[in-house]
Amino acid sequence: MMDCDSIARWYRWLEYLGFGRALERRREAFLGDVADARRVLALGDGDGRALVALRKAMSASATAVTYIDYVDISGKMLELARARAGTDVIAYHCDNALTCPLPDSEYDLIVTHFFLDCFEEKYLELLAARVARAAAPRARWVISEFRRSGWLVRCLYLFFRVTTGLCTARLVDHHPVLTGYGFRLLRSESTWCGLLASELWLRENPDRASCILE
Ligand SMILES: C[S@@+](CC[C@H](N)C(=O)[O-])C[C@H]1O[C@@H](n2cnc3c(N)ncnc32)[C@H](O)[C@@H]1O
């Protein structure tokens, strides 16, 4: 399992050093499309910068009284997130996204930024199955991800292996997995020659997901 406690405080600066503001732009790409969400599940959400941006977008939306469940396995990441984004509408859970309790058919927005790449195929399947079960009909799923393997992604996996104990060694394509659980890709944007992508998915076919889960 990945343990980001030791790098949590430096994570933001390491990111800026490697990518400038490019990852932040990916995280914020579709915020305007989902600002009306009411129940949000943010998995592996890290140090809270994405939460702050989400809250800002939502506060500009007329409909929003939003409740957000934040789940991250790193206590240090969670502390940073809580200090940044506050506690009024966000419940913080220091837990494993693969095993934590989740309600059925509850969330109309799921958020995962640079998180799916932490998982090997069988765990990605498990995660998608859990998200599909927790998602309300027509829930949206906002994803930021690396979309192309190459030396930079290999270096990142090596860095995370050394600093956090991450066992995953290669990028798994999440598209067929999400499609298999009844999600459809609505929009996507990429930068850095296709390396970095932002995606907006819609849960369209709940029956399909539950068939696979049985
Ligand atoms: C690469 S970081 C991305 C953090 C943040 N989403 C971002 O965009 O900066 C991965 C995050 O996922 C968390 N994480 C890794 N495995 C997890 C798991 N099984 N359950 C919950 N969180 C996990 C880590 O603690 C870390 O905060």
Short mmCIF file of C-alpha atoms and ligand atoms in Angstrom, two decimals:
data_model
loop_
_atom_site.label_atom_id
_atom_site.label_comp_id
_atom_site.label_asym_id
_atom_site.label_seq_id
_atom_site.Cartn_x
_atom_site.Cartn_y
_atom_site.Cartn_z
CA MET A 1 0.00 0.00 0.00
CA MET A 2 1.19 3.54 -0.75
CA ASP A 3 2.19 5.68 2.26
CA CYS A 4 2.42 9.37 1.38
CA ASP A 5 2.94 10.63 4.94
CA SER A 6 6.65 11.27 4.46
CA ILE A 7 6.18 13.35 1.29
CA ALA A 8 2.84 15.02 2.10
CA ARG A 9 4.36 18.35 3.16
CA TRP A 10 6.62 18.51 0.09
CA TYR A 11 4.18 17.03 -2.39
CA ARG A 12 2.94 20.36 -3.70
CA TRP A 13 6.45 21.74 -4.23
CA LEU A 14 7.66 18.56 -5.90
CA GLU A 15 4.69 18.77 -8.22
CA TYR A 16 5.40 22.42 -9.10
CA LEU A 17 9.03 21.56 -9.68
CA GLY A 18 8.18 18.76 -12.11
CA PHE A 19 5.04 20.07 -13.79
CA GLY A 20 4.56 23.72 -12.86
CA ARG A 21 0.82 24.42 -12.69
CA ALA A 22 -0.04 21.81 -15.34
CA LEU A 23 -1.52 19.25 -12.91
CA GLU A 24 -3.57 21.96 -11.19
CA ARG A 25 -4.99 22.99 -14.55
CA ARG A 26 -5.95 19.34 -15.21
CA ARG A 27 -7.70 19.08 -11.82
CA GLU A 28 -9.66 22.24 -12.46
CA ALA A 29 -10.56 21.61 -16.10
CA PHE A 30 -14.19 20.49 -15.66
CA LEU A 31 -15.09 22.15 -12.38
CA GLY A 32 -17.55 24.44 -14.12
CA ASP A 33 -19.44 21.38 -15.43
CA VAL A 34 -19.91 19.79 -12.01
CA ALA A 35 -20.36 22.78 -9.71
CA ASP A 36 -24.04 21.89 -9.22
CA ALA A 37 -23.24 18.55 -7.52
CA ARG A 38 -24.74 17.95 -4.07
CA ARG A 39 -23.00 14.84 -2.80
CA VAL A 40 -19.35 14.38 -3.63
CA LEU A 41 -16.94 11.52 -3.06
CA ALA A 42 -13.30 12.62 -3.40
CA LEU A 43 -10.96 9.62 -3.35
CA GLY A 44 -7.19 9.83 -2.83
CA ASP A 45 -7.62 13.58 -2.88
CA GLY A 46 -4.29 14.45 -1.28
CA ASP A 47 -3.36 17.77 0.28
CA GLY A 48 -6.63 19.66 -0.22
CA ARG A 49 -5.81 21.97 -3.12
CA ALA A 50 -8.35 20.21 -5.32
CA LEU A 51 -10.95 20.45 -2.55
CA VAL A 52 -10.43 24.20 -2.25
CA ALA A 53 -10.85 24.64 -6.00
CA LEU A 54 -13.97 22.45 -5.99
CA ARG A 55 -15.51 24.39 -3.13
CA LYS A 56 -14.78 27.68 -4.84
CA ALA A 57 -16.50 26.50 -8.03
CA MET A 58 -19.45 25.21 -6.02
CA SER A 59 -19.89 28.37 -4.02
CA ALA A 60 -20.43 30.19 -7.32
CA SER A 61 -23.25 27.79 -8.23
CA ALA A 62 -26.81 28.75 -7.30
CA THR A 63 -27.94 25.20 -6.42
CA ALA A 64 -25.17 24.01 -4.25
CA VAL A 65 -25.51 22.86 -0.70
CA THR A 66 -22.87 20.28 -1.14
CA TYR A 67 -21.54 17.63 1.18
CA ILE A 68 -18.20 16.12 0.40
CA ASP A 69 -16.69 12.87 1.65
CA TYR A 70 -12.91 13.02 1.39
CA VAL A 71 -11.08 9.71 1.62
CA ASP A 72 -7.30 9.40 1.74
CA ILE A 73 -5.15 6.71 3.28
CA SER A 74 -2.48 9.22 4.38
CA GLY A 75 -3.09 10.91 7.73
CA LYS A 76 -0.65 13.68 6.85
CA MET A 77 -2.35 14.42 3.54
CA LEU A 78 -5.66 14.51 5.40
CA GLU A 79 -4.31 17.02 7.97
CA LEU A 80 -3.13 19.32 5.18
CA ALA A 81 -6.46 19.00 3.39
CA ARG A 82 -8.44 19.75 6.53
CA ALA A 83 -6.32 22.83 7.26
CA ARG A 84 -6.80 24.09 3.71
CA ALA A 85 -10.41 23.26 2.94
CA GLY A 86 -12.11 23.36 6.37
CA THR A 87 -14.74 21.13 7.92
CA ASP A 88 -18.10 22.81 7.43
CA VAL A 89 -19.27 20.70 4.48
CA ILE A 90 -16.46 18.16 4.23
CA ALA A 91 -16.16 14.91 6.20
CA TYR A 92 -12.60 13.61 6.29
CA HIS A 93 -11.93 9.88 6.33
CA CYS A 94 -8.43 8.52 6.78
CA ASP A 95 -9.14 5.21 5.09
CA ASN A 96 -8.41 2.87 2.23
CA ALA A 97 -10.62 3.58 -0.78
CA LEU A 98 -10.62 -0.14 -1.60
CA THR A 99 -12.17 -1.17 1.71
CA CYS A 100 -13.77 1.86 3.41
CA PRO A 101 -17.55 1.78 3.99
CA LEU A 102 -19.45 3.60 1.23
CA PRO A 103 -23.21 4.16 0.95
CA ASP A 104 -25.12 2.72 -2.03
CA SER A 105 -26.32 4.98 -4.88
CA GLU A 106 -25.48 8.14 -2.99
CA TYR A 107 -22.97 10.35 -4.78
CA ASP A 108 -23.75 12.49 -7.79
CA LEU A 109 -20.10 13.40 -8.25
CA ILE A 110 -16.95 11.32 -7.84
CA VAL A 111 -13.54 12.94 -8.03
CA THR A 112 -10.22 11.16 -8.55
CA HIS A 113 -7.15 13.19 -9.49
CA PHE A 114 -3.95 11.32 -10.25
CA PHE A 115 -5.25 8.48 -8.13
CA LEU A 116 -6.27 5.67 -10.52
CA ASP A 117 -2.62 5.37 -11.55
CA CYS A 118 -1.84 4.07 -8.04
CA PHE A 119 -3.57 0.77 -8.80
CA GLU A 120 -2.81 -2.45 -10.63
CA GLU A 121 -5.55 -3.79 -12.86
CA LYS A 122 -7.34 -6.01 -10.33
CA TYR A 123 -7.47 -3.19 -7.75
CA LEU A 124 -8.62 -0.69 -10.35
CA GLU A 125 -11.46 -3.11 -11.15
CA LEU A 126 -12.33 -3.29 -7.46
CA LEU A 127 -12.23 0.48 -7.09
CA ALA A 128 -14.44 1.01 -10.16
CA ALA A 129 -16.91 -1.57 -8.84
CA ARG A 130 -17.08 0.22 -5.48
CA VAL A 131 -17.51 3.62 -7.11
CA ALA A 132 -20.22 2.27 -9.42
CA ARG A 133 -22.14 0.93 -6.44
CA ALA A 134 -21.77 4.20 -4.48
CA ALA A 135 -22.71 6.38 -7.47
CA ALA A 136 -26.24 7.69 -7.96
CA PRO A 137 -27.86 7.17 -11.37
CA ARG A 138 -26.33 9.67 -13.82
CA ALA A 139 -23.53 10.52 -11.43
CA ARG A 140 -20.51 12.21 -12.95
CA TRP A 141 -16.92 11.22 -12.39
CA VAL A 142 -14.15 13.76 -12.84
CA ILE A 143 -10.73 12.26 -13.46
CA SER A 144 -7.26 13.67 -13.97
CA GLU A 145 -4.66 11.17 -15.10
CA PHE A 146 -1.47 10.41 -16.90
CA ARG A 147 -2.49 8.87 -20.19
CA ARG A 148 0.75 7.83 -21.84
CA SER A 149 3.57 5.68 -20.59
CA GLY A 150 7.13 6.79 -21.24
CA TRP A 151 10.29 7.72 -19.40
CA LEU A 152 8.64 10.47 -17.33
CA VAL A 153 5.90 8.17 -16.04
CA ARG A 154 8.47 5.43 -15.36
CA CYS A 155 10.51 7.97 -13.33
CA LEU A 156 7.40 8.93 -11.37
CA TYR A 157 6.64 5.30 -10.54
CA LEU A 158 10.24 4.86 -9.40
CA PHE A 159 10.03 8.01 -7.27
CA PHE A 160 6.81 6.87 -5.59
CA ARG A 161 8.17 3.34 -5.12
CA VAL A 162 11.19 4.69 -3.25
CA THR A 163 9.41 7.38 -1.22
CA THR A 164 6.00 5.79 -0.53
CA GLY A 165 6.38 2.04 -1.12
CA LEU A 166 4.00 2.08 -4.10
CA CYS A 167 4.00 -1.41 -5.66
CA THR A 168 2.28 -0.50 -8.94
CA ALA A 169 4.86 -0.27 -11.71
CA ARG A 170 2.89 0.64 -14.80
CA LEU A 171 -0.03 2.73 -15.94
CA VAL A 172 -3.24 0.75 -16.43
CA ASP A 173 -5.78 2.06 -18.97
CA HIS A 174 -8.86 2.88 -16.90
CA HIS A 175 -11.14 3.48 -19.92
CA PRO A 176 -12.26 -0.13 -20.53
CA VAL A 177 -12.71 -0.64 -16.79
CA LEU A 178 -14.98 2.39 -16.37
CA THR A 179 -16.93 1.56 -19.52
CA GLY A 180 -17.43 -1.95 -18.14
CA TYR A 181 -19.06 -0.47 -15.06
CA GLY A 182 -21.56 1.60 -17.01
CA PHE A 183 -19.70 4.93 -17.27
CA ARG A 184 -19.41 6.84 -20.55
CA LEU A 185 -16.74 9.40 -21.37
CA LEU A 186 -18.48 12.72 -22.02
CA ARG A 187 -15.52 15.06 -22.45
CA SER A 188 -11.78 14.96 -22.28
CA GLU A 189 -8.90 17.37 -22.67
CA SER A 190 -5.21 16.65 -22.78
CA THR A 191 -1.96 18.59 -22.63
CA TRP A 192 1.75 17.88 -22.66
CA CYS A 193 1.44 15.93 -25.94
CA GLY A 194 -1.29 13.70 -24.52
CA LEU A 195 0.54 12.91 -21.29
CA LEU A 196 -1.88 14.69 -18.96
CA ALA A 197 -5.63 14.33 -19.32
CA SER A 198 -8.79 15.63 -17.68
CA GLU A 199 -11.92 13.58 -18.19
CA LEU A 200 -15.61 13.91 -17.41
CA TRP A 201 -17.53 10.62 -17.25
CA LEU A 202 -21.24 9.96 -16.81
CA ARG A 203 -22.76 6.91 -15.16
CA GLU A 204 -25.23 5.87 -17.76
CA ASN A 205 -25.89 2.23 -17.29
CA PRO A 206 -26.31 1.21 -13.64
CA ASP A 207 -27.67 -2.25 -14.55
CA ARG A 208 -24.48 -3.13 -16.33
CA ALA A 209 -22.41 -2.33 -13.27
CA SER A 210 -24.57 -4.34 -10.93
CA CYS A 211 -24.47 -7.37 -13.29
CA ILE A 212 -20.70 -7.32 -13.17
CA LEU A 213 -20.69 -6.88 -9.40
CA GLU A 214 -22.86 -9.94 -8.75
C1 LIG B 1 -0.43 10.62 -6.41
S1 LIG B 1 -1.26 11.20 -4.99
C2 LIG B 1 -2.51 12.28 -5.70
C3 LIG B 1 -3.08 13.20 -4.68
C4 LIG B 1 -4.12 14.21 -5.20
N1 LIG B 1 -5.29 13.54 -5.72
C5 LIG B 1 -3.51 15.09 -6.23
O1 LIG B 1 -4.02 15.18 -7.35
O2 LIG B 1 -2.53 15.78 -5.89
C6 LIG B 1 -2.22 9.81 -4.53
C7 LIG B 1 -3.04 10.01 -3.27
O3 LIG B 1 -3.82 8.85 -3.07
C8 LIG B 1 -3.71 8.43 -1.72
N2 LIG B 1 -3.90 6.97 -1.72
C9 LIG B 1 -3.11 6.02 -2.26
N3 LIG B 1 -3.67 4.80 -2.14
C10 LIG B 1 -4.85 4.99 -1.50
C11 LIG B 1 -5.90 4.13 -1.10
N4 LIG B 1 -5.85 2.81 -1.33
N5 LIG B 1 -6.99 4.67 -0.50
C12 LIG B 1 -7.06 6.01 -0.27
N6 LIG B 1 -6.11 6.87 -0.62
C13 LIG B 1 -5.01 6.37 -1.23
C14 LIG B 1 -2.33 8.88 -1.28
O4 LIG B 1 -2.23 9.01 0.12
C15 LIG B 1 -2.20 10.21 -2.01
O5 LIG B 1 -2.75 11.27 -1.27
#
